[in-house]
């Protein structure tokens, strides 16, 4: 706690600008591992559009999710992004839990009140935990393809992916601030506002629900009553959690789709640069990463304007 006696008279202590609303969105580029290579030829993106598939599955527009197993890992030109396989497993586990929760909430089979409550709490906990895990894995699958060092996100929780202390600036004695890795992903594709005003709040809700119901020593308390009431409460939770999952998967899939399309552009035009009109279809902010001359031209224009202002 700050000691008021150490504060100079008349000095106003400014609040620290922390959290997702103040976090920086640093620029990034793709690393070589963003695509699969056959020798020196890029073959396909090293990711899968699982968030989009989850949205489609929740809407019952498809009956299957992408399958990634130990056996499929051995296939020629199979993705080797580790988070793709984790995300694939979590997706199937989550889908199974959703189906089990729906079946139990709709069942009229007689069951002991305590057993009904235990089932409700188990399924609600599994739903809360796996929705948060799905969001974490979906974001990390994308981060794996970027220039961000693995140490910045490998052990990061969902909340840390939204806003994480900038360790480099703090250690160098600079002003403390946060960095948002998810915000950085969205920033490249002009999606900042959509994420800042919607996605981040829903992700915080997902993280809070997980922490309150399924993490550490926290758990809902058993409340034995007629099994129909336990089933009704589970159905209510299922609809709420399902809405959160669908909403978040939809947001993440926007970035997922744009990253997938950008890597496909790189593959399709390799070893040449994708043309401006093709990049405009994605679109991306840092065009200078493909056309460095644009950056030099912009700097030259800025210097010219500054010189004119001095005159």
mmCIF file of C-alpha atoms in Angstrom:
data_model
loop_
_atom_site.group_PDB
_atom_site.id
_atom_site.type_symbol
_atom_site.label_atom_id
_atom_site.label_comp_id
_atom_site.label_asym_id
_atom_site.label_seq_id
_atom_site.Cartn_x
_atom_site.Cartn_y
_atom_site.Cartn_z
ATOM 1 C CA UNK A 1 0.000 0.000 0.000
ATOM 2 C CA UNK A 2 1.314 3.481 -0.833
ATOM 3 C CA UNK A 3 2.375 5.601 2.153
ATOM 4 C CA UNK A 4 0.727 9.078 1.855
ATOM 5 C CA UNK A 5 3.666 10.577 3.749
ATOM 6 C CA UNK A 6 5.953 9.734 0.824
ATOM 7 C CA UNK A 7 3.769 11.634 -1.633
ATOM 8 C CA UNK A 8 4.795 15.205 -2.363
ATOM 9 C CA UNK A 9 2.337 17.953 -1.464
ATOM 10 C CA UNK A 10 0.067 18.777 -4.370
ATOM 11 C CA UNK A 11 1.115 15.684 -6.299
ATOM 12 C CA UNK A 12 -1.749 13.691 -7.728
ATOM 13 C CA UNK A 13 -1.197 9.940 -7.792
ATOM 14 C CA UNK A 14 -2.282 8.736 -11.231
ATOM 15 C CA UNK A 15 -4.006 5.352 -11.315
ATOM 16 C CA UNK A 16 -2.039 2.614 -13.001
ATOM 17 C CA UNK A 17 -3.413 1.925 -16.478
ATOM 18 C CA UNK A 18 -3.823 -1.814 -16.393
ATOM 19 C CA UNK A 19 -6.247 -4.383 -17.738
ATOM 20 C CA UNK A 20 -7.632 -5.230 -21.158
ATOM 21 C CA UNK A 21 -8.990 -1.732 -21.825
ATOM 22 C CA UNK A 22 -5.498 -0.224 -21.518
ATOM 23 C CA UNK A 23 -3.343 -3.127 -22.759
ATOM 24 C CA UNK A 24 -1.067 -2.614 -25.749
ATOM 25 C CA UNK A 25 -1.596 -4.543 -28.988
ATOM 26 C CA UNK A 26 1.920 -5.060 -30.406
ATOM 27 C CA UNK A 27 2.434 -5.826 -34.078
ATOM 28 C CA UNK A 28 3.576 -9.300 -35.059
ATOM 29 C CA UNK A 29 4.386 -11.387 -38.096
ATOM 30 C CA UNK A 30 4.110 -15.044 -39.046
ATOM 31 C CA UNK A 31 6.988 -17.392 -38.342
ATOM 32 C CA UNK A 32 8.087 -20.237 -40.578
ATOM 33 C CA UNK A 33 6.097 -22.737 -38.490
ATOM 34 C CA UNK A 34 2.863 -21.011 -39.525
ATOM 35 C CA UNK A 35 2.808 -23.248 -42.602
ATOM 36 C CA UNK A 36 3.713 -26.851 -43.306
ATOM 37 C CA UNK A 37 6.622 -27.311 -45.701
ATOM 38 C CA UNK A 38 7.457 -30.130 -48.085
ATOM 39 C CA UNK A 39 11.122 -29.498 -48.562
ATOM 40 C CA UNK A 40 11.322 -25.842 -49.558
ATOM 41 C CA UNK A 41 7.720 -25.646 -50.770
ATOM 42 C CA UNK A 42 4.953 -24.354 -48.451
ATOM 43 C CA UNK A 43 2.047 -26.811 -48.493
ATOM 44 C CA UNK A 44 -0.758 -25.634 -46.199
ATOM 45 C CA UNK A 45 -1.504 -23.586 -43.049
ATOM 46 C CA UNK A 46 -0.295 -25.181 -39.820
ATOM 47 C CA UNK A 47 -3.618 -24.739 -38.053
ATOM 48 C CA UNK A 48 -7.214 -25.895 -38.295
ATOM 49 C CA UNK A 49 -10.407 -23.824 -38.265
ATOM 50 C CA UNK A 50 -11.792 -25.614 -35.205
ATOM 51 C CA UNK A 51 -13.432 -22.517 -33.688
ATOM 52 C CA UNK A 52 -15.513 -22.090 -36.844
ATOM 53 C CA UNK A 53 -16.352 -25.798 -36.823
ATOM 54 C CA UNK A 54 -17.484 -25.544 -33.185
ATOM 55 C CA UNK A 55 -19.814 -22.659 -34.100
ATOM 56 C CA UNK A 56 -21.277 -24.731 -36.909
ATOM 57 C CA UNK A 57 -21.691 -27.766 -34.645
ATOM 58 C CA UNK A 58 -23.443 -25.723 -31.932
ATOM 59 C CA UNK A 59 -25.873 -24.476 -34.585
ATOM 60 C CA UNK A 60 -26.488 -28.089 -35.628
ATOM 61 C CA UNK A 61 -25.355 -27.339 -39.173
ATOM 62 C CA UNK A 62 -22.894 -30.216 -38.976
ATOM 63 C CA UNK A 63 -22.769 -33.424 -36.959
ATOM 64 C CA UNK A 64 -19.010 -33.859 -36.715
ATOM 65 C CA UNK A 65 -15.970 -31.948 -35.496
ATOM 66 C CA UNK A 66 -12.433 -32.210 -36.954
ATOM 67 C CA UNK A 67 -10.649 -35.280 -35.605
ATOM 68 C CA UNK A 68 -6.971 -35.135 -34.642
ATOM 69 C CA UNK A 69 -5.490 -38.324 -33.161
ATOM 70 C CA UNK A 70 -2.090 -39.898 -32.548
ATOM 71 C CA UNK A 71 -2.549 -41.943 -35.713
ATOM 72 C CA UNK A 72 -3.510 -38.972 -37.866
ATOM 73 C CA UNK A 73 -0.398 -37.204 -36.598
ATOM 74 C CA UNK A 74 1.652 -39.676 -38.649
ATOM 75 C CA UNK A 75 -0.064 -38.772 -41.920
ATOM 76 C CA UNK A 76 1.878 -37.004 -44.633
ATOM 77 C CA UNK A 77 1.498 -33.235 -44.473
ATOM 78 C CA UNK A 78 -0.564 -33.372 -41.282
ATOM 79 C CA UNK A 79 -0.471 -30.242 -39.133
ATOM 80 C CA UNK A 80 2.137 -30.375 -36.371
ATOM 81 C CA UNK A 81 0.850 -27.406 -34.378
ATOM 82 C CA UNK A 82 0.641 -28.919 -30.846
ATOM 83 C CA UNK A 83 -2.280 -26.718 -29.853
ATOM 84 C CA UNK A 84 -4.318 -27.978 -32.799
ATOM 85 C CA UNK A 85 -4.268 -31.485 -31.336
ATOM 86 C CA UNK A 86 -5.049 -30.198 -27.823
ATOM 87 C CA UNK A 87 -7.904 -28.106 -29.194
ATOM 88 C CA UNK A 88 -9.214 -31.086 -31.146
ATOM 89 C CA UNK A 89 -9.314 -33.241 -27.980
ATOM 90 C CA UNK A 90 -10.950 -30.507 -25.892
ATOM 91 C CA UNK A 91 -13.545 -29.936 -28.640
ATOM 92 C CA UNK A 92 -14.625 -33.590 -28.619
ATOM 93 C CA UNK A 93 -14.663 -33.713 -24.812
ATOM 94 C CA UNK A 94 -16.725 -30.535 -24.641
ATOM 95 C CA UNK A 95 -19.159 -31.723 -27.299
ATOM 96 C CA UNK A 96 -19.635 -34.999 -25.409
ATOM 97 C CA UNK A 97 -20.314 -33.126 -22.160
ATOM 98 C CA UNK A 98 -22.832 -30.871 -23.900
ATOM 99 C CA UNK A 99 -24.652 -33.914 -25.281
ATOM 100 C CA UNK A 100 -24.631 -35.636 -21.866
ATOM 101 C CA UNK A 101 -25.913 -32.504 -20.122
ATOM 102 C CA UNK A 102 -28.732 -32.098 -22.631
ATOM 103 C CA UNK A 103 -29.699 -35.766 -22.382
ATOM 104 C CA UNK A 104 -29.783 -35.649 -18.573
ATOM 105 C CA UNK A 105 -31.724 -32.372 -18.438
ATOM 106 C CA UNK A 106 -34.354 -33.741 -20.835
ATOM 107 C CA UNK A 107 -34.643 -37.183 -19.227
ATOM 108 C CA UNK A 108 -37.657 -38.109 -17.095
ATOM 109 C CA UNK A 109 -36.009 -41.215 -15.610
ATOM 110 C CA UNK A 110 -36.442 -41.552 -11.845
ATOM 111 C CA UNK A 111 -33.222 -40.853 -9.930
ATOM 112 C CA UNK A 112 -32.238 -40.278 -6.310
ATOM 113 C CA UNK A 113 -32.165 -36.521 -5.451
ATOM 114 C CA UNK A 114 -28.547 -36.668 -4.239
ATOM 115 C CA UNK A 115 -27.463 -38.508 -7.388
ATOM 116 C CA UNK A 116 -29.274 -35.902 -9.505
ATOM 117 C CA UNK A 117 -27.451 -33.061 -7.746
ATOM 118 C CA UNK A 118 -24.088 -34.792 -8.079
ATOM 119 C CA UNK A 119 -24.739 -35.244 -11.801
ATOM 120 C CA UNK A 120 -25.761 -31.581 -12.162
ATOM 121 C CA UNK A 121 -22.651 -30.282 -10.399
ATOM 122 C CA UNK A 122 -20.327 -32.652 -12.294
ATOM 123 C CA UNK A 123 -21.684 -31.678 -15.693
ATOM 124 C CA UNK A 124 -21.786 -27.947 -14.899
ATOM 125 C CA UNK A 125 -18.174 -28.095 -13.675
ATOM 126 C CA UNK A 126 -17.047 -29.970 -16.778
ATOM 127 C CA UNK A 127 -18.811 -27.455 -19.002
ATOM 128 C CA UNK A 128 -17.319 -24.419 -17.254
ATOM 129 C CA UNK A 129 -13.826 -25.900 -17.200
ATOM 130 C CA UNK A 130 -13.780 -27.094 -20.799
ATOM 131 C CA UNK A 131 -15.271 -23.911 -22.282
ATOM 132 C CA UNK A 132 -12.390 -21.951 -20.731
ATOM 133 C CA UNK A 133 -9.890 -24.585 -21.901
ATOM 134 C CA UNK A 134 -11.350 -24.452 -25.411
ATOM 135 C CA UNK A 135 -10.885 -20.672 -25.583
ATOM 136 C CA UNK A 136 -7.309 -20.924 -24.259
ATOM 137 C CA UNK A 137 -6.335 -23.643 -26.730
ATOM 138 C CA UNK A 138 -8.015 -21.866 -29.660
ATOM 139 C CA UNK A 139 -6.057 -18.671 -28.945
ATOM 140 C CA UNK A 140 -2.770 -20.514 -28.381
ATOM 141 C CA UNK A 141 -3.159 -22.411 -31.653
ATOM 142 C CA UNK A 142 -3.076 -19.040 -33.412
ATOM 143 C CA UNK A 143 -0.264 -17.612 -31.276
ATOM 144 C CA UNK A 144 1.902 -20.627 -32.131
ATOM 145 C CA UNK A 145 1.975 -19.398 -35.741
ATOM 146 C CA UNK A 146 3.157 -15.909 -34.803
ATOM 147 C CA UNK A 147 6.460 -14.289 -33.942
ATOM 148 C CA UNK A 148 5.507 -14.077 -30.263
ATOM 149 C CA UNK A 149 7.934 -16.215 -28.200
ATOM 150 C CA UNK A 150 6.378 -19.408 -26.859
ATOM 151 C CA UNK A 151 7.284 -18.465 -23.272
ATOM 152 C CA UNK A 152 4.848 -15.530 -23.441
ATOM 153 C CA UNK A 153 1.784 -17.749 -23.832
ATOM 154 C CA UNK A 154 2.697 -21.390 -23.146
ATOM 155 C CA UNK A 155 1.701 -21.283 -19.455
ATOM 156 C CA UNK A 156 -0.611 -18.276 -19.691
ATOM 157 C CA UNK A 157 -4.126 -18.529 -18.313
ATOM 158 C CA UNK A 158 -7.114 -17.221 -20.231
ATOM 159 C CA UNK A 159 -7.024 -13.962 -18.269
ATOM 160 C CA UNK A 160 -3.302 -13.544 -19.010
ATOM 161 C CA UNK A 161 -3.972 -13.945 -22.723
ATOM 162 C CA UNK A 162 -6.314 -10.958 -22.402
ATOM 163 C CA UNK A 163 -3.910 -8.781 -20.400
ATOM 164 C CA UNK A 164 -0.416 -9.708 -19.259
ATOM 165 C CA UNK A 165 2.274 -7.622 -17.564
ATOM 166 C CA UNK A 166 5.020 -6.485 -19.959
ATOM 167 C CA UNK A 167 7.957 -8.047 -18.160
ATOM 168 C CA UNK A 168 10.580 -6.507 -20.453
ATOM 169 C CA UNK A 169 9.514 -2.913 -19.733
ATOM 170 C CA UNK A 170 9.184 -3.570 -16.011
ATOM 171 C CA UNK A 171 12.658 -5.111 -15.752
ATOM 172 C CA UNK A 172 14.212 -2.256 -17.726
ATOM 173 C CA UNK A 173 12.733 0.289 -15.337
ATOM 174 C CA UNK A 174 10.129 1.552 -17.774
ATOM 175 C CA UNK A 175 6.535 2.412 -16.939
ATOM 176 C CA UNK A 176 4.520 -0.666 -16.091
ATOM 177 C CA UNK A 177 1.855 -1.647 -18.596
ATOM 178 C CA UNK A 178 -0.023 -4.665 -19.895
ATOM 179 C CA UNK A 179 0.072 -6.400 -23.256
ATOM 180 C CA UNK A 180 -2.891 -8.262 -24.741
ATOM 181 C CA UNK A 181 -1.880 -11.188 -26.927
ATOM 182 C CA UNK A 182 -5.441 -11.776 -28.100
ATOM 183 C CA UNK A 183 -5.779 -8.047 -28.720
ATOM 184 C CA UNK A 184 -2.603 -8.171 -30.810
ATOM 185 C CA UNK A 185 -4.054 -10.985 -32.942
ATOM 186 C CA UNK A 186 -7.228 -8.957 -33.504
ATOM 187 C CA UNK A 187 -5.297 -5.713 -34.126
ATOM 188 C CA UNK A 188 -3.623 -7.056 -37.268
ATOM 189 C CA UNK A 189 -7.036 -7.525 -38.899
ATOM 190 C CA UNK A 190 -8.813 -4.326 -37.745
ATOM 191 C CA UNK A 191 -10.879 -6.249 -35.175
ATOM 192 C CA UNK A 192 -9.768 -4.313 -32.067
ATOM 193 C CA UNK A 193 -13.044 -2.510 -31.413
ATOM 194 C CA UNK A 194 -15.128 -5.638 -31.771
ATOM 195 C CA UNK A 195 -12.903 -7.499 -29.317
ATOM 196 C CA UNK A 196 -12.515 -4.586 -26.882
ATOM 197 C CA UNK A 197 -16.257 -3.942 -26.648
ATOM 198 C CA UNK A 198 -17.553 -7.496 -26.711
ATOM 199 C CA UNK A 199 -15.193 -10.456 -26.862
ATOM 200 C CA UNK A 200 -13.015 -9.456 -23.914
ATOM 201 C CA UNK A 201 -16.010 -9.060 -21.598
ATOM 202 C CA UNK A 202 -17.359 -12.478 -22.550
ATOM 203 C CA UNK A 203 -13.943 -14.075 -22.067
ATOM 204 C CA UNK A 204 -13.670 -12.496 -18.628
ATOM 205 C CA UNK A 205 -17.084 -13.989 -17.830
ATOM 206 C CA UNK A 206 -15.916 -17.422 -19.012
ATOM 207 C CA UNK A 207 -12.790 -17.151 -16.836
ATOM 208 C CA UNK A 208 -14.775 -16.008 -13.779
ATOM 209 C CA UNK A 209 -17.279 -18.835 -14.191
ATOM 210 C CA UNK A 210 -14.458 -21.374 -14.426
ATOM 211 C CA UNK A 211 -12.751 -19.958 -11.321
ATOM 212 C CA UNK A 212 -15.992 -19.865 -9.343
ATOM 213 C CA UNK A 213 -17.332 -23.297 -10.259
ATOM 214 C CA UNK A 214 -14.582 -25.590 -11.488
ATOM 215 C CA UNK A 215 -11.142 -24.349 -10.440
ATOM 216 C CA UNK A 216 -9.115 -24.729 -7.263
ATOM 217 C CA UNK A 217 -11.251 -25.691 -4.228
ATOM 218 C CA UNK A 218 -14.425 -23.975 -5.407
ATOM 219 C CA UNK A 219 -17.591 -25.949 -6.080
ATOM 220 C CA UNK A 220 -21.363 -25.430 -5.980
ATOM 221 C CA UNK A 221 -22.969 -26.834 -2.816
ATOM 222 C CA UNK A 222 -25.156 -29.930 -2.986
ATOM 223 C CA UNK A 223 -28.835 -29.059 -2.745
ATOM 224 C CA UNK A 224 -30.834 -32.328 -2.869
ATOM 225 C CA UNK A 225 -34.434 -31.774 -4.039
ATOM 226 C CA UNK A 226 -36.747 -33.251 -6.622
ATOM 227 C CA UNK A 227 -34.618 -34.440 -9.539
ATOM 228 C CA UNK A 228 -36.706 -32.403 -11.998
ATOM 229 C CA UNK A 229 -35.453 -29.205 -10.331
ATOM 230 C CA UNK A 230 -31.826 -30.334 -10.630
ATOM 231 C CA UNK A 231 -32.426 -31.119 -14.288
ATOM 232 C CA UNK A 232 -34.058 -27.704 -14.853
ATOM 233 C CA UNK A 233 -31.114 -25.915 -13.219
ATOM 234 C CA UNK A 234 -28.664 -27.878 -15.350
ATOM 235 C CA UNK A 235 -30.599 -27.001 -18.507
ATOM 236 C CA UNK A 236 -30.512 -23.305 -17.570
ATOM 237 C CA UNK A 237 -26.735 -23.464 -17.011
ATOM 238 C CA UNK A 238 -26.240 -25.409 -20.233
ATOM 239 C CA UNK A 239 -28.053 -22.768 -22.278
ATOM 240 C CA UNK A 240 -26.068 -19.947 -20.636
ATOM 241 C CA UNK A 241 -22.706 -21.675 -21.048
ATOM 242 C CA UNK A 242 -23.576 -22.780 -24.578
ATOM 243 C CA UNK A 243 -24.374 -19.186 -25.514
ATOM 244 C CA UNK A 244 -21.023 -18.022 -24.101
ATOM 245 C CA UNK A 245 -19.188 -20.774 -25.981
ATOM 246 C CA UNK A 246 -20.886 -20.005 -29.279
ATOM 247 C CA UNK A 247 -20.275 -16.289 -28.888
ATOM 248 C CA UNK A 248 -16.584 -16.702 -28.057
ATOM 249 C CA UNK A 249 -15.949 -19.351 -30.703
ATOM 250 C CA UNK A 250 -17.483 -16.991 -33.258
ATOM 251 C CA UNK A 251 -15.176 -14.123 -32.234
ATOM 252 C CA UNK A 252 -12.040 -16.268 -32.185
ATOM 253 C CA UNK A 253 -13.002 -17.814 -35.513
ATOM 254 C CA UNK A 254 -12.912 -14.352 -37.123
ATOM 255 C CA UNK A 255 -9.199 -14.060 -36.356
ATOM 256 C CA UNK A 256 -8.684 -17.757 -37.095
ATOM 257 C CA UNK A 257 -10.215 -17.403 -40.562
ATOM 258 C CA UNK A 258 -8.175 -14.301 -41.423
ATOM 259 C CA UNK A 259 -4.911 -15.900 -40.288
ATOM 260 C CA UNK A 260 -5.790 -19.032 -42.262
ATOM 261 C CA UNK A 261 -6.536 -16.980 -45.381
ATOM 262 C CA UNK A 262 -3.409 -14.869 -45.044
ATOM 263 C CA UNK A 263 -1.185 -17.948 -44.817
ATOM 264 C CA UNK A 264 -2.982 -19.395 -47.852
ATOM 265 C CA UNK A 265 -2.155 -16.204 -49.744
ATOM 266 C CA UNK A 266 1.497 -16.570 -48.798
ATOM 267 C CA UNK A 267 1.465 -20.218 -49.935
ATOM 268 C CA UNK A 268 -0.346 -19.480 -53.184
ATOM 269 C CA UNK A 269 2.092 -16.756 -54.270
ATOM 270 C CA UNK A 270 5.324 -18.148 -52.831
ATOM 271 C CA UNK A 271 8.142 -17.280 -53.487
ATOM 272 C CA UNK A 272 6.625 -13.993 -54.695
ATOM 273 C CA UNK A 273 4.760 -11.519 -52.525
ATOM 274 C CA UNK A 274 0.953 -11.546 -52.502
ATOM 275 C CA UNK A 275 -0.342 -8.595 -54.577
ATOM 276 C CA UNK A 276 -1.947 -5.608 -52.888
ATOM 277 C CA UNK A 277 -5.450 -6.403 -54.116
ATOM 278 C CA UNK A 278 -5.257 -9.931 -52.687
ATOM 279 C CA UNK A 279 -4.014 -8.714 -49.294
ATOM 280 C CA UNK A 280 -6.821 -6.155 -49.290
ATOM 281 C CA UNK A 281 -9.324 -9.017 -49.240
ATOM 282 C CA UNK A 282 -8.082 -10.188 -45.832
ATOM 283 C CA UNK A 283 -7.243 -7.246 -44.956
ATOM 284 C CA UNK A 284 -4.154 -6.656 -42.793
ATOM 285 C CA UNK A 285 -2.644 -3.569 -41.139
ATOM 286 C CA UNK A 286 1.133 -4.072 -41.529
ATOM 287 C CA UNK A 287 1.367 -4.133 -45.321
ATOM 288 C CA UNK A 288 4.990 -3.068 -44.886
ATOM 289 C CA UNK A 289 5.801 -6.624 -43.782
ATOM 290 C CA UNK A 290 5.189 -7.649 -47.398
ATOM 291 C CA UNK A 291 6.167 -4.308 -48.939
ATOM 292 C CA UNK A 292 8.988 -2.716 -46.853
ATOM 293 C CA UNK A 293 9.172 0.157 -49.331
ATOM 294 C CA UNK A 294 5.807 1.364 -48.008
ATOM 295 C CA UNK A 295 7.346 1.859 -44.577
ATOM 296 C CA UNK A 296 10.263 3.826 -46.024
ATOM 297 C CA UNK A 297 7.841 5.913 -48.084
ATOM 298 C CA UNK A 298 5.694 6.625 -45.034
ATOM 299 C CA UNK A 299 8.716 7.713 -42.985
ATOM 300 C CA UNK A 300 9.820 9.991 -45.803
ATOM 301 C CA UNK A 301 6.356 11.565 -46.003
ATOM 302 C CA UNK A 302 6.285 12.065 -42.235
ATOM 303 C CA UNK A 303 9.656 13.832 -42.276
ATOM 304 C CA UNK A 304 8.482 16.062 -45.124
ATOM 305 C CA UNK A 305 5.340 17.081 -43.224
ATOM 306 C CA UNK A 306 7.349 17.788 -40.069
ATOM 307 C CA UNK A 307 9.777 19.976 -42.026
ATOM 308 C CA UNK A 308 6.901 21.929 -43.590
ATOM 309 C CA UNK A 309 5.373 22.492 -40.155
ATOM 310 C CA UNK A 310 8.679 23.893 -38.843
ATOM 311 C CA UNK A 311 8.794 26.374 -41.739
#
